[in-house]
CSV table of C-alpha atoms in Angstrom, one decimal:
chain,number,residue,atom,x,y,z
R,1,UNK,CA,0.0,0.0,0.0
R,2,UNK,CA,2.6,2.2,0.5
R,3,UNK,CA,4.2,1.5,-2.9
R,4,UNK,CA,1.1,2.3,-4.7
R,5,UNK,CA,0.4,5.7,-2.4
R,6,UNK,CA,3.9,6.7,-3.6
R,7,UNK,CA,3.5,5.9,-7.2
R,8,UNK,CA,-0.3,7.9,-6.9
R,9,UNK,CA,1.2,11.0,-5.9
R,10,UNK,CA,3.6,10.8,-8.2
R,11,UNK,CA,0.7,10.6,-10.8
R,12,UNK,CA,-0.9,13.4,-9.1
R,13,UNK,CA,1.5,15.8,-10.5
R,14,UNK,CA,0.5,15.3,-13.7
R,15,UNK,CA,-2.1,17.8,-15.0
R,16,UNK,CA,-4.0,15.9,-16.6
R,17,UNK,CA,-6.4,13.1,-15.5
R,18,UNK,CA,-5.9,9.6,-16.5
R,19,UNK,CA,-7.1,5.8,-16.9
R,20,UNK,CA,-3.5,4.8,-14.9
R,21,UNK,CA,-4.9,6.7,-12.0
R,22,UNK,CA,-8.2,5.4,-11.7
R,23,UNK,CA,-6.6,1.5,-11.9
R,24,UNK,CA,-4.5,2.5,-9.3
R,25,UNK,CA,-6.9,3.7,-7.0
R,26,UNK,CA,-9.1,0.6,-7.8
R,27,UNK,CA,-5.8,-1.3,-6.8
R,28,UNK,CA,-5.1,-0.2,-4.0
R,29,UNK,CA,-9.4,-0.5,-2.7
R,30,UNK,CA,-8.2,-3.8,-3.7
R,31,UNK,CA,-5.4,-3.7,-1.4
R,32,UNK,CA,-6.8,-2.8,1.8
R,33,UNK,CA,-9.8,-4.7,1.1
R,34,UNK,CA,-7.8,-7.5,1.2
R,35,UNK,CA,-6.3,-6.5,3.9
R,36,UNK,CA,-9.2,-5.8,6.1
R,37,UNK,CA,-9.9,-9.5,5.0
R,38,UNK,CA,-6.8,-11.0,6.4
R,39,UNK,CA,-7.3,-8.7,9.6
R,40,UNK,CA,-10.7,-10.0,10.1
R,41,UNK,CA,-9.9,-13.4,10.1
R,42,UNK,CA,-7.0,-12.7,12.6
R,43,UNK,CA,-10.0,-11.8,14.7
R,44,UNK,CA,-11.5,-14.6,14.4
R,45,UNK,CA,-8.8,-16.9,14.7
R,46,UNK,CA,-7.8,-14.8,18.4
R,47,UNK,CA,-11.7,-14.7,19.6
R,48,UNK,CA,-11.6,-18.5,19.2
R,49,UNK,CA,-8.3,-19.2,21.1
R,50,UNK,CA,-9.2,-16.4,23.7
R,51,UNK,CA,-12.8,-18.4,24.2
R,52,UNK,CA,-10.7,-21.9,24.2
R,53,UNK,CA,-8.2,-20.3,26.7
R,54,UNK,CA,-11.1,-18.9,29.1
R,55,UNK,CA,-12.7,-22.6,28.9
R,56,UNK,CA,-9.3,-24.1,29.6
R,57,UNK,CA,-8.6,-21.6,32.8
R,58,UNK,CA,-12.6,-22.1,34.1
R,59,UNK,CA,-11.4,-26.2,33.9
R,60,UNK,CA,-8.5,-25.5,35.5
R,61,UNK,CA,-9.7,-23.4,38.7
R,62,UNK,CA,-12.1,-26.5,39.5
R,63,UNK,CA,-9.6,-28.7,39.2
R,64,UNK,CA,-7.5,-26.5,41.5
R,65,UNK,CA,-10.0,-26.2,44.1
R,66,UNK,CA,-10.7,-30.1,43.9
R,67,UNK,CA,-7.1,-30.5,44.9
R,68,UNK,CA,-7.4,-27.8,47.4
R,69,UNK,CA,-10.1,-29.4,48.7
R,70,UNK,CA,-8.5,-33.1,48.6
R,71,UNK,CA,-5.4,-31.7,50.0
R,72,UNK,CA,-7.0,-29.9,53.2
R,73,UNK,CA,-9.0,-32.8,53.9
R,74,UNK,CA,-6.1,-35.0,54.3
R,75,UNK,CA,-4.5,-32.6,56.2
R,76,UNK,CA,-7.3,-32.8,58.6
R,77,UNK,CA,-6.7,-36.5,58.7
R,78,UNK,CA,-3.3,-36.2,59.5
R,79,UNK,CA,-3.7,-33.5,62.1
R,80,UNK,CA,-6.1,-35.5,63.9
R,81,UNK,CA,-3.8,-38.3,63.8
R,82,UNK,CA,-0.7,-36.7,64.5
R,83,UNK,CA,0.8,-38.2,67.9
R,84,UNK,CA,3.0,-41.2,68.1
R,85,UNK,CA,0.6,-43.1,70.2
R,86,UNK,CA,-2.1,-43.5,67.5
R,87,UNK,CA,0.4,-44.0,64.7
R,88,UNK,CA,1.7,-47.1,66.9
R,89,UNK,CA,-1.7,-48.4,68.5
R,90,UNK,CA,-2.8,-48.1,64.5
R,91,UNK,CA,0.4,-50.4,63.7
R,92,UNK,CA,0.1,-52.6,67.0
R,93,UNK,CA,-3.9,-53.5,66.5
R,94,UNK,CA,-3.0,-55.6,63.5
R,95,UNK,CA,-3.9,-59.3,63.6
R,96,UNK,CA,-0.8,-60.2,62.0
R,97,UNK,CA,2.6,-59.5,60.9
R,98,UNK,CA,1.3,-59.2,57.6
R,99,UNK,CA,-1.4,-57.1,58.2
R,100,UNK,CA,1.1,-54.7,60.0
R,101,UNK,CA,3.3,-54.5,56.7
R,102,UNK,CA,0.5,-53.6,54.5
R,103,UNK,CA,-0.2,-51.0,57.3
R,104,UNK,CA,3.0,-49.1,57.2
R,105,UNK,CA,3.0,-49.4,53.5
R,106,UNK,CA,-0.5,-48.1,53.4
R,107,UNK,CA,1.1,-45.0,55.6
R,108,UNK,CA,4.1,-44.5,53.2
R,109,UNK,CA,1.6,-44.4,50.0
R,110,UNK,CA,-0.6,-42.1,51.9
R,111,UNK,CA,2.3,-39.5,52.5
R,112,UNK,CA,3.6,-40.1,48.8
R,113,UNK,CA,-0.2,-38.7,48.1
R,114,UNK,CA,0.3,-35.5,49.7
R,115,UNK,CA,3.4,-35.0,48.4
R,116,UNK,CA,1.9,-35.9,45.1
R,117,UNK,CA,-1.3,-33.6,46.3
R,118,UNK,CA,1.5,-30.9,46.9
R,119,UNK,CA,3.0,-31.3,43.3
R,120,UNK,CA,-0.4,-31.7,41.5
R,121,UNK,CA,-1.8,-28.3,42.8
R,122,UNK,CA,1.9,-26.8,41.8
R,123,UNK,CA,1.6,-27.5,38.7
R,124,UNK,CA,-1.9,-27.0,38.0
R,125,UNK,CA,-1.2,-23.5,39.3
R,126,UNK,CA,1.7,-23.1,37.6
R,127,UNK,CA,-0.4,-23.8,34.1
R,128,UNK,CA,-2.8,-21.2,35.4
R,129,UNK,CA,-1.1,-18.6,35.5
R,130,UNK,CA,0.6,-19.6,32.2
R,131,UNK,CA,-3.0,-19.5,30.5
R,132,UNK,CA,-4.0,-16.6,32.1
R,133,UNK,CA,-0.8,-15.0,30.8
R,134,UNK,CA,-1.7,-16.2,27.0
R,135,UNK,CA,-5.1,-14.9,27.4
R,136,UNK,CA,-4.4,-11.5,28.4
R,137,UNK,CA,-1.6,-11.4,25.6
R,138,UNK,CA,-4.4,-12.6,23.4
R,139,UNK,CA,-6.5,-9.9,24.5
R,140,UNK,CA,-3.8,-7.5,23.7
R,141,UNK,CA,-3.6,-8.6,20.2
R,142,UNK,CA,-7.0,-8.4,19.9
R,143,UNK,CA,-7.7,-4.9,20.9
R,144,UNK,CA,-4.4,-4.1,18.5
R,145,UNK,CA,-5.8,-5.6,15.7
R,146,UNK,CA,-8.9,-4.1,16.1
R,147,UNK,CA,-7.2,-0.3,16.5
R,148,UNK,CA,-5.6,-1.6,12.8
R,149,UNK,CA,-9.1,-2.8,11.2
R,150,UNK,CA,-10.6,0.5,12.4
R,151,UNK,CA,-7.7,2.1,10.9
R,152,UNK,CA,-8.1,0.7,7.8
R,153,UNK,CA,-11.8,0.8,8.0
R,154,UNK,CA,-11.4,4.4,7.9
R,155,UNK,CA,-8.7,4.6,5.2
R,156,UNK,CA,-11.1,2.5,2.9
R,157,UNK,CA,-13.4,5.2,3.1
R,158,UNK,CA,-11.6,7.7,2.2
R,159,UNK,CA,-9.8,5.8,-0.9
R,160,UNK,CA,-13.5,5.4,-2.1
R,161,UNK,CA,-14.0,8.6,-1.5
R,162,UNK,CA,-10.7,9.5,-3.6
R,163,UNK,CA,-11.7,7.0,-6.2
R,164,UNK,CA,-15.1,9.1,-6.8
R,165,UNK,CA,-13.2,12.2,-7.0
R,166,UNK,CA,-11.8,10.6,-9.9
R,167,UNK,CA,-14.1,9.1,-11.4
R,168,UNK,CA,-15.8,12.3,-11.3
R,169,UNK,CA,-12.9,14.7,-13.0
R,170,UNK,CA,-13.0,11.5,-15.6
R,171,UNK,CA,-16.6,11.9,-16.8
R,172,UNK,CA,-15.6,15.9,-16.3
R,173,UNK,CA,-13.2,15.1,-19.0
R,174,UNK,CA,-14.9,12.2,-21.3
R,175,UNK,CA,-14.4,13.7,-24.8
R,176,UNK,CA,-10.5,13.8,-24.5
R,177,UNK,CA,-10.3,10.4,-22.7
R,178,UNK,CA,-12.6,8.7,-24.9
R,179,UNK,CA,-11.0,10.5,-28.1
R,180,UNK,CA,-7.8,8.5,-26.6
R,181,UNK,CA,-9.7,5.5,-25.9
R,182,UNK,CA,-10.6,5.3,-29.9
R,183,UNK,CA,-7.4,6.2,-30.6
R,184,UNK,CA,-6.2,2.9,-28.5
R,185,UNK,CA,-9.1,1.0,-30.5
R,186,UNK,CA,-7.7,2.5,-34.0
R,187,UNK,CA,-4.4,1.4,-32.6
R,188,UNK,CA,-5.1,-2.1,-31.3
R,189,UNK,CA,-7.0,-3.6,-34.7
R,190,UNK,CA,-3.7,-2.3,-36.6
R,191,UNK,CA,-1.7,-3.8,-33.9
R,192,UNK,CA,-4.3,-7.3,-34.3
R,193,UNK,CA,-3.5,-6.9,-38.0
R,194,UNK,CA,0.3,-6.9,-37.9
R,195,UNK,CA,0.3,-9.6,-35.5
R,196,UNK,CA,-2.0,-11.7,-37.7
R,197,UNK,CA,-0.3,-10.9,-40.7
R,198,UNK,CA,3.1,-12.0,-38.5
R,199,UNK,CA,1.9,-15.4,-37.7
R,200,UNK,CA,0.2,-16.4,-41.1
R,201,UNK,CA,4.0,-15.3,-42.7
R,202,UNK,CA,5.7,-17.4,-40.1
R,203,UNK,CA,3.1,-20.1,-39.9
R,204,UNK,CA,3.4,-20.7,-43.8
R,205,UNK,CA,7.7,-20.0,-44.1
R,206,UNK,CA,7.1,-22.7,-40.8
R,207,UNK,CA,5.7,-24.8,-43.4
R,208,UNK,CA,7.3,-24.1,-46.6
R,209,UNK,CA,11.2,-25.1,-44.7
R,210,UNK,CA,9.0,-28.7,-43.5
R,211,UNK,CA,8.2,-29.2,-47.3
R,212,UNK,CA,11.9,-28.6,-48.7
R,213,UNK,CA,13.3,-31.4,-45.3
R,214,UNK,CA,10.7,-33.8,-46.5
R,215,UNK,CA,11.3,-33.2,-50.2
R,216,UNK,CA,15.2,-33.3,-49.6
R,217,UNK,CA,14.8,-36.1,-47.1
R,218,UNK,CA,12.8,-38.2,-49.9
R,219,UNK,CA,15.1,-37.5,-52.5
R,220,UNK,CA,18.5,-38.9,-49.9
R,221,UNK,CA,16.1,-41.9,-49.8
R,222,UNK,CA,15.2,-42.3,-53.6
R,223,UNK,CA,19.2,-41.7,-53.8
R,224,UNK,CA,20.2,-44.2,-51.7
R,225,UNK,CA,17.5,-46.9,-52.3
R,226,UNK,CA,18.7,-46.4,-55.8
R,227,UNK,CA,22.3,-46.6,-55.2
R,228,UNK,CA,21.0,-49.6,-52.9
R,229,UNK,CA,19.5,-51.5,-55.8
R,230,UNK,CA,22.6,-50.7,-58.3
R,231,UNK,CA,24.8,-52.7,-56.0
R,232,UNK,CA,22.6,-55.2,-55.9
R,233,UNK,CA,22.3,-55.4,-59.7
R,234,UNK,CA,26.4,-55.8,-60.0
R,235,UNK,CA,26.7,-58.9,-57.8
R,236,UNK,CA,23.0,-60.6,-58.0
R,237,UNK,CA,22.1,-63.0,-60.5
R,238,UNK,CA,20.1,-60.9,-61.9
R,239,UNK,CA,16.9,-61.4,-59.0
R,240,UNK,CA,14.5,-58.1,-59.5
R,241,UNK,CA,14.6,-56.6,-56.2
R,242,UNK,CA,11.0,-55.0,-55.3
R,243,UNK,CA,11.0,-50.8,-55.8
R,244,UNK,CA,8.8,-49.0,-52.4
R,245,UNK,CA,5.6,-47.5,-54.2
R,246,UNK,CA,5.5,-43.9,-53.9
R,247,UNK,CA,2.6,-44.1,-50.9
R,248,UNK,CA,4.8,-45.7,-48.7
R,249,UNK,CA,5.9,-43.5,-45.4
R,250,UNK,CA,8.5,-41.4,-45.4
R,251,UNK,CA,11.3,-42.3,-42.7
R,252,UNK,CA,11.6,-38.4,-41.6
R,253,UNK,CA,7.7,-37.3,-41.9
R,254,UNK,CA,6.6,-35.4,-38.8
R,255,UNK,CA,3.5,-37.1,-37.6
R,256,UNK,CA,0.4,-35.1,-36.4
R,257,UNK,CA,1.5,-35.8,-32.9
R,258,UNK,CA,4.8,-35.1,-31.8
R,259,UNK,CA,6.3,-35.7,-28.3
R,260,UNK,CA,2.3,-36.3,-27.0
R,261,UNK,CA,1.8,-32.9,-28.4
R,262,UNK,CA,-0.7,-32.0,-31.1
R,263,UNK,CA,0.9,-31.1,-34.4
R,264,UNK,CA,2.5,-27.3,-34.9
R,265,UNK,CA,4.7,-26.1,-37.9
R,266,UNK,CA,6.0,-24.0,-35.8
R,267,UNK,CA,7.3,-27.2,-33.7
R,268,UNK,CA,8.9,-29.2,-36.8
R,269,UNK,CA,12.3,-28.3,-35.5
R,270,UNK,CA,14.1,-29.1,-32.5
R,271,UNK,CA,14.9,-25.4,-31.9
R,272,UNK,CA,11.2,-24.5,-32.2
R,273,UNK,CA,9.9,-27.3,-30.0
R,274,UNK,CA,12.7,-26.8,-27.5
R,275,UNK,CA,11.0,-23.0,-27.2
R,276,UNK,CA,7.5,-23.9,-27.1
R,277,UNK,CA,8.8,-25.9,-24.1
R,278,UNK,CA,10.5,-23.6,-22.4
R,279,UNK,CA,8.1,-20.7,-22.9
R,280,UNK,CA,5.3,-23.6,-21.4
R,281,UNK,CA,7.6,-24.7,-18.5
R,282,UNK,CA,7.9,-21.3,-17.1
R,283,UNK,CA,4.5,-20.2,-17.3
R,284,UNK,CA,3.8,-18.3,-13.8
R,285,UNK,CA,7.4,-17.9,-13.7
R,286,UNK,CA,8.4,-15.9,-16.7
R,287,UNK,CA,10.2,-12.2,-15.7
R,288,UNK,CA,8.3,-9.0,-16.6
R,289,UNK,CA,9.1,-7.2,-19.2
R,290,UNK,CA,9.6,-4.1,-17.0
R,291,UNK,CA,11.5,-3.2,-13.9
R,292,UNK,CA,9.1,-1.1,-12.5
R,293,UNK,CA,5.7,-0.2,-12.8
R,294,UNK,CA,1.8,-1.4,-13.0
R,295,UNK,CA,-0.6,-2.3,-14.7
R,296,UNK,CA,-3.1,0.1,-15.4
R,297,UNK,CA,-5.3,-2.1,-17.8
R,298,UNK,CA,-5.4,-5.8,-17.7
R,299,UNK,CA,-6.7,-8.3,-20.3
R,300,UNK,CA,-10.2,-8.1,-21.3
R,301,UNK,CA,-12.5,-5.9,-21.1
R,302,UNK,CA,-12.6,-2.8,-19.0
R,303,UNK,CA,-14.9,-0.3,-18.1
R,304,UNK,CA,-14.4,2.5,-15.8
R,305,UNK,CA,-17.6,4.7,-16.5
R,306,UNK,CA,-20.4,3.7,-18.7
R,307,UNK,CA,-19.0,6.0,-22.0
R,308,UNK,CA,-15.4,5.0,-20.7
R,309,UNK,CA,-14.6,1.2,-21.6
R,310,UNK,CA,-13.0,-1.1,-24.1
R,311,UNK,CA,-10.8,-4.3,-24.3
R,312,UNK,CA,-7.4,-5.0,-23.9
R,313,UNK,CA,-5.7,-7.9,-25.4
R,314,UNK,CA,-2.9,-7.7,-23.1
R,315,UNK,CA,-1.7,-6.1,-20.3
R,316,UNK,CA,-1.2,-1.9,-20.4
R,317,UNK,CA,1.9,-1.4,-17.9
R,318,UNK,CA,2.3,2.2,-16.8
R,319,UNK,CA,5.9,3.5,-15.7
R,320,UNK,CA,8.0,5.8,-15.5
R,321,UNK,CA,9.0,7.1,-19.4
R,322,UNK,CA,11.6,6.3,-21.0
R,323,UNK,CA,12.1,2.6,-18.6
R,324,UNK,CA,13.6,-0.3,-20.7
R,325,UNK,CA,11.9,-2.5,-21.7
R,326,UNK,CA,12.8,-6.8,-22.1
R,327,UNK,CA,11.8,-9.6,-23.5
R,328,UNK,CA,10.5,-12.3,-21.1
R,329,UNK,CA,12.0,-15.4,-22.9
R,330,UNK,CA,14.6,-16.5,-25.1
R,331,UNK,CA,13.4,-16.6,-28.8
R,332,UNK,CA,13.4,-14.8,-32.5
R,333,UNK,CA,12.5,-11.2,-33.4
R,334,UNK,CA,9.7,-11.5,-36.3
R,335,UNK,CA,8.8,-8.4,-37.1
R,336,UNK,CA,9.6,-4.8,-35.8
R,337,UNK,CA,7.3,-1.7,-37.4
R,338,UNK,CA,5.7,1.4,-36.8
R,339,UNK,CA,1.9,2.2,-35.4
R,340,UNK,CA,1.8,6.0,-35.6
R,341,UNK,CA,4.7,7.3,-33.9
R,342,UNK,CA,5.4,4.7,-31.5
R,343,UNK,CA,7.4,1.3,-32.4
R,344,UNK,CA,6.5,-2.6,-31.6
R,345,UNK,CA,8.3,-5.6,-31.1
R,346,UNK,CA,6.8,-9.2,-32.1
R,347,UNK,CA,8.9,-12.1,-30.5
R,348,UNK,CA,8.4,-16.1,-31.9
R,349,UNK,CA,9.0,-18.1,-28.5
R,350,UNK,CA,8.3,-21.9,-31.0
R,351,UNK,CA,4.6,-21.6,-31.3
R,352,UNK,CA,4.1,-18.8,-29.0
R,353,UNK,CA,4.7,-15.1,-29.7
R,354,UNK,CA,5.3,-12.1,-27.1
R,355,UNK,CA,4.0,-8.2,-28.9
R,356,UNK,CA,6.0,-5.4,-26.9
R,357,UNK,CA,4.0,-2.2,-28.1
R,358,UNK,CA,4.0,1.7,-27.3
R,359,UNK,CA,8.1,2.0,-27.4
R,360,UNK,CA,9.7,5.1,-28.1
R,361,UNK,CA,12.9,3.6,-29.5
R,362,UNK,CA,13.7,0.1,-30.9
R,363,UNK,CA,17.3,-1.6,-30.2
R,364,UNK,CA,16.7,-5.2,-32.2
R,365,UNK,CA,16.1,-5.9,-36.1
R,366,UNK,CA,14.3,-8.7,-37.3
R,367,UNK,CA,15.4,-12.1,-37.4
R,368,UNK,CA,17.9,-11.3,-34.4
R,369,UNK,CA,18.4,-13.8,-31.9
R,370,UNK,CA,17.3,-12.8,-28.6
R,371,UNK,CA,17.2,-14.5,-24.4
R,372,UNK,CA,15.3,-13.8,-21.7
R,373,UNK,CA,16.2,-9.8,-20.4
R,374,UNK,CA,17.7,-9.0,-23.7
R,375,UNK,CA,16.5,-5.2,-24.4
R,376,UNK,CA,14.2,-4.3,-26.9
R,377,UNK,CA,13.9,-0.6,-26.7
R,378,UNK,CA,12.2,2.2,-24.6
R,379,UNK,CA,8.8,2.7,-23.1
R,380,UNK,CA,7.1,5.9,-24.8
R,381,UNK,CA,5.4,8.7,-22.8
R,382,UNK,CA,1.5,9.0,-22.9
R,383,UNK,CA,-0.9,12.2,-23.0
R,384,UNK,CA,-1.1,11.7,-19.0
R,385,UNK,CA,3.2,12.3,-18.8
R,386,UNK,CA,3.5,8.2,-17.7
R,387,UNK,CA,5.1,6.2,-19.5
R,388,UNK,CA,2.8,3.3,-21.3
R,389,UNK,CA,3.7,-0.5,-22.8
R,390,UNK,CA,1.4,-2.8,-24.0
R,391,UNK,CA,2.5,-5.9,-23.3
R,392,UNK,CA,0.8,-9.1,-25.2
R,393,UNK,CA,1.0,-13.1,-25.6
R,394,UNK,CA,-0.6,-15.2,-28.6
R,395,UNK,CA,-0.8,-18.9,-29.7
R,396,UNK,CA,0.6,-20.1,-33.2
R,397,UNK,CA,-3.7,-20.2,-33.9
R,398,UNK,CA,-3.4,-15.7,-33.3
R,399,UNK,CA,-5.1,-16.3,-30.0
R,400,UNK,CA,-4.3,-13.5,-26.8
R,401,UNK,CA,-3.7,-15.0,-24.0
R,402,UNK,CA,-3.6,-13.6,-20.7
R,403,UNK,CA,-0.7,-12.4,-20.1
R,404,UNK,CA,-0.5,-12.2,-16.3
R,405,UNK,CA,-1.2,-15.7,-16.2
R,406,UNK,CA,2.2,-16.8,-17.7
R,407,UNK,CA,4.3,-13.9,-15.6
R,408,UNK,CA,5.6,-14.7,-12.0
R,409,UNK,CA,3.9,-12.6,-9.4
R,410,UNK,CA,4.6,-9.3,-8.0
């Protein structure tokens, strides 16, 4: 919460309203709502061990005055039976020798049981006072965490107010933002475009390189089953040796499954399945391509006012601009091209592609080889004065994916 105060003021300073502030607020409501959450069920969890610690101490004061009671009335015994005279006249009325052993025995256990009395209501105290202790540091905790959720209670207000207040100076200034808003939809169908156009070229150059392996790989074989049946003509008897019909499998064809996986073109090498694997292995864990920053828009649709809304097929990170900008995984740059000012990256990771949108500078051409943190260029600066990069996945089949799904969390 503090990280995201910091970063609102700084927004603050801008003059001009913006969709990035408005996320963040809603962020950080999301925040201490979650918060208050967790603090709530802290409460609960120290109600129901102060109520099992008051049961435990109500047991244990019976049980000490039961011993109390035990103790004093063997006391009483033992008082009235003090002198020397009745402890030998007790001894001396026995019928028998034996019966005079299990006598003295019988007084020997009776004073291990007050000493054991003794020890019982020690220790019973002891745990007493240990419970007590626990229940009044419970209490303490309680009434702390209750200051906090009041605290918070009270800070939740006020972001909804602030969020209001924003929400308000949006609608105050709907033309411009939603002139920007068609701008982004102008910008995102030519962005859908490019990337469509991307994967279709690398989907069929994908399959045109399978067709010249097989059509090279069946010519080695026509070669050698040739070369085969030559040798086989020079020391035979002349035995016509059986030619494969043209129908028959090729040894290197890539079946429609391929490692349990369902057939890509993108996959017919082992570089572009080793990709696809990696990319999948890491998903959840892949780096962000940002240092810093949030997201101001995440994938899907959004709406922020009824005239203010749209859809994102990605993630829109706002930071400071200028920031660098990386790619999250080792792979191929496909394409790299202008949108109006601002420059975008598309990255082939096998069958999966990463789009890095909204730069103000490019430092990697296409076809270049690039690994996970290699630099791709600068974030460009938006209309609000933050910097903005729009930051997208897609299947070989030009599907968006959630990006935030596939990146570790923050």
């Amino acid at each position: 919460l503090t990280d995201l105060n910091n970063t609102l003021e700084e927004i603050k300073k801008n003059k001009k309203q913006s969709l990035g502030q408005l996320a963040l607020v809603q962020r950080k409501i999301n925040a201490r709502t979650e918060l208050i959450r967790s603090i709530s069920k802290d409460l609960r969890r120290l109600d129901e061990a102060i109520y099992q610690n008051t049961l435990e101490i109500n047991h244990l004061k019976k049980e000490l005055d039961t011993l109390k009671n035990n103790y004093a009335r063997s006391l009483v015994f033992a008082y009235r039976n003090r002198s020397n005279y009745d402890y030998l006249n007790f001894l001396f009325s026995a019928t028998s020798f034996n019966d005079a052993i299990k006598r003295v025995a019988y007084l020997k256990s009776y004073r291990q049981y007050r000493e054991t009395q003794v020890s019982a209501i020690t220790q019973t105290q002891e745990l007493l006072k240990q419970k007590i202790e626990t229940l009044t540091s419970g209490k303490k905790e309680k009434n702390t965490a209750l200051s906090e959720q009041n605290r918070q209670l009270a800070d939740f207000e006020n972001d909804k107010k602030e969020k209001d207040e924003v929400v308000n100076q949006l609608k105050s200034q709907e033309k411009d933002i939603s002139a920007q808003i068609k701008i982004k939809e102008k910008t995102r169908a030519k962005l859908n475009q490019a990337l469509q156009t991307v994967i279709r070229r690398e989907r069929e150059e994908a399959q045109r390189r399978e067709k010249e392996r097989l059509a090279k790989e069946e010519a080695d074989r026509k070669a050698k089953l040739a070369k085969q049946n030559q040798q086989q003509d020079n020391t035979s008897t002349g035995a016509v040796k059986p030619v494969p019909k043209n129908d028959e499998p090729l040894t290197g064809l890539v079946t429609p499954e391929k490692n349990n996986r369902s057939y890509s073109p993108f996959e017919s090498t082992e570089e572009g399945l080793t990709q696809s694997l990696n990319f999948e292995n890491n998903r959840g864990r892949l780096p962000w391509p940002v240092s810093s920053g949030y997201v101001s828009i995440h994938y899907g649709p959004y709406q922020f006012t009824d005239k203010l809304k749209g859809v994102c097929d990605g993630i829109e990170i706002s930071l400071p601009g200028g920031s660098s900008v990386k790619a999250v995984a080792d792979g191929v740059v496909s394409s790299v091209f202008d949108l109006g000012g601002e420059q975008a990256v598309i990255i082939r990771h096998g069958k999966y592609f990463t789009t890095y949108s909204h730069l103000s500078s490019v430092t990697v051409s296409r076809d270049q080889e690039v690994n996970a943190g290699t630099v791709l260029g600068r974030a460009a600066t938006g209309e609000s004065g933050d910097g903005q990069v729009l930051f997208m996945v897609t299947n070989d089949k030009g599907t968006n994916l959630n990006p935030e799904s596939w990146l570790k969390s923050r």
